[in-house]
């Protein structure tokens, strides 16, 4: 229950920071996008991929890693063309 409280407080703090940075413009975007993308990549590589690869065959493992890399490429493309 305490860990859930810490998670909820983190969400509230993140929402407050985003509301405070609303008028900052380009400077806020340049700091937030890499941090957010890094968080998604970290979760994907450290916690999700080992679970996916545990019971999968070689072809399925390759397709799953390829899907992760496609997601990273999409985030880079969105950040570049936004």
C-alpha positions as YAML, in Angstrom:
chain: A
units: angstrom
residues:
- id: 1
  name: UNK
  ca: [0.00, 0.00, 0.00]
- id: 2
  name: UNK
  ca: [2.89, 2.35, 0.72]
- id: 3
  name: UNK
  ca: [4.42, 1.69, -2.69]
- id: 4
  name: UNK
  ca: [1.08, 2.45, -4.32]
- id: 5
  name: UNK
  ca: [1.02, 5.73, -2.41]
- id: 6
  name: UNK
  ca: [4.52, 6.59, -3.67]
- id: 7
  name: UNK
  ca: [3.41, 5.82, -7.24]
- id: 8
  name: UNK
  ca: [0.31, 7.99, -6.86]
- id: 9
  name: UNK
  ca: [2.36, 10.86, -5.42]
- id: 10
  name: UNK
  ca: [4.74, 10.56, -8.35]
- id: 11
  name: UNK
  ca: [1.82, 10.85, -10.75]
- id: 12
  name: UNK
  ca: [0.50, 13.92, -8.97]
- id: 13
  name: UNK
  ca: [3.97, 15.49, -8.95]
- id: 14
  name: UNK
  ca: [4.35, 14.79, -12.67]
- id: 15
  name: UNK
  ca: [0.97, 16.35, -13.40]
- id: 16
  name: UNK
  ca: [1.87, 19.42, -11.34]
- id: 17
  name: UNK
  ca: [5.21, 19.80, -13.14]
- id: 18
  name: UNK
  ca: [3.54, 19.56, -16.53]
- id: 19
  name: UNK
  ca: [0.96, 22.17, -15.58]
- id: 20
  name: UNK
  ca: [3.68, 24.50, -14.29]
- id: 21
  name: UNK
  ca: [5.77, 24.02, -17.45]
- id: 22
  name: UNK
  ca: [2.81, 24.65, -19.77]
- id: 23
  name: UNK
  ca: [3.91, 28.14, -20.70]
- id: 24
  name: UNK
  ca: [7.63, 27.34, -20.98]
- id: 25
  name: UNK
  ca: [7.31, 26.34, -24.63]
- id: 26
  name: UNK
  ca: [10.20, 24.74, -26.51]
- id: 27
  name: UNK
  ca: [12.54, 24.56, -23.51]
- id: 28
  name: UNK
  ca: [10.14, 22.30, -21.59]
- id: 29
  name: UNK
  ca: [9.64, 20.03, -24.60]
- id: 30
  name: UNK
  ca: [13.38, 19.61, -25.12]
- id: 31
  name: UNK
  ca: [13.75, 18.37, -21.55]
- id: 32
  name: UNK
  ca: [10.64, 16.25, -21.26]
- id: 33
  name: UNK
  ca: [10.77, 14.24, -24.50]
- id: 34
  name: UNK
  ca: [14.14, 12.56, -23.94]
- id: 35
  name: UNK
  ca: [13.27, 11.78, -20.32]
- id: 36
  name: UNK
  ca: [9.93, 10.22, -21.28]
- id: 37
  name: UNK
  ca: [11.35, 8.24, -24.19]
- id: 38
  name: UNK
  ca: [14.16, 6.97, -21.98]
- id: 39
  name: UNK
  ca: [11.63, 5.80, -19.41]
- id: 40
  name: UNK
  ca: [9.70, 3.83, -22.02]
- id: 41
  name: UNK
  ca: [12.87, 2.30, -23.44]
- id: 42
  name: UNK
  ca: [14.08, 1.37, -19.96]
- id: 43
  name: UNK
  ca: [10.82, -0.36, -19.06]
- id: 44
  name: UNK
  ca: [10.79, -2.17, -22.39]
- id: 45
  name: UNK
  ca: [14.34, -3.43, -22.20]
- id: 46
  name: UNK
  ca: [14.68, -4.23, -18.51]
- id: 47
  name: UNK
  ca: [11.32, -5.57, -17.41]
- id: 48
  name: UNK
  ca: [9.28, -6.57, -20.45]
- id: 49
  name: UNK
  ca: [11.82, -8.20, -22.79]
- id: 50
  name: UNK
  ca: [13.11, -10.83, -20.31]
- id: 51
  name: UNK
  ca: [9.54, -11.92, -19.64]
- id: 52
  name: UNK
  ca: [8.76, -12.15, -23.35]
- id: 53
  name: UNK
  ca: [11.93, -14.05, -24.20]
- id: 54
  name: UNK
  ca: [11.60, -16.60, -21.39]
- id: 55
  name: UNK
  ca: [9.09, -18.93, -23.10]
- id: 56
  name: UNK
  ca: [9.44, -17.88, -26.73]
- id: 57
  name: UNK
  ca: [11.21, -19.62, -29.58]
- id: 58
  name: UNK
  ca: [13.97, -17.95, -31.61]
- id: 59
  name: UNK
  ca: [11.66, -16.58, -34.31]
- id: 60
  name: UNK
  ca: [9.16, -15.25, -31.79]
- id: 61
  name: UNK
  ca: [11.98, -13.66, -29.76]
- id: 62
  name: UNK
  ca: [13.35, -11.99, -32.89]
- id: 63
  name: UNK
  ca: [9.91, -10.61, -33.80]
- id: 64
  name: UNK
  ca: [9.38, -9.26, -30.29]
- id: 65
  name: UNK
  ca: [12.74, -7.47, -30.26]
- id: 66
  name: UNK
  ca: [12.00, -6.16, -33.75]
- id: 67
  name: UNK
  ca: [8.68, -4.79, -32.46]
- id: 68
  name: UNK
  ca: [10.47, -3.02, -29.62]
- id: 69
  name: UNK
  ca: [12.95, -1.46, -32.02]
- id: 70
  name: UNK
  ca: [10.09, -0.38, -34.30]
- id: 71
  name: UNK
  ca: [8.50, 1.38, -31.31]
- id: 72
  name: UNK
  ca: [11.75, 3.19, -30.55]
- id: 73
  name: UNK
  ca: [12.04, 4.22, -34.21]
- id: 74
  name: UNK
  ca: [8.49, 5.59, -34.12]
- id: 75
  name: UNK
  ca: [9.28, 7.67, -31.02]
- id: 76
  name: UNK
  ca: [12.37, 9.08, -32.75]
- id: 77
  name: UNK
  ca: [10.37, 9.88, -35.90]
- id: 78
  name: UNK
  ca: [7.60, 11.59, -33.94]
- id: 79
  name: UNK
  ca: [10.11, 13.65, -31.97]
- id: 80
  name: UNK
  ca: [11.96, 14.60, -35.14]
- id: 81
  name: UNK
  ca: [8.93, 15.61, -37.23]
- id: 82
  name: UNK
  ca: [6.81, 17.14, -34.48]
...
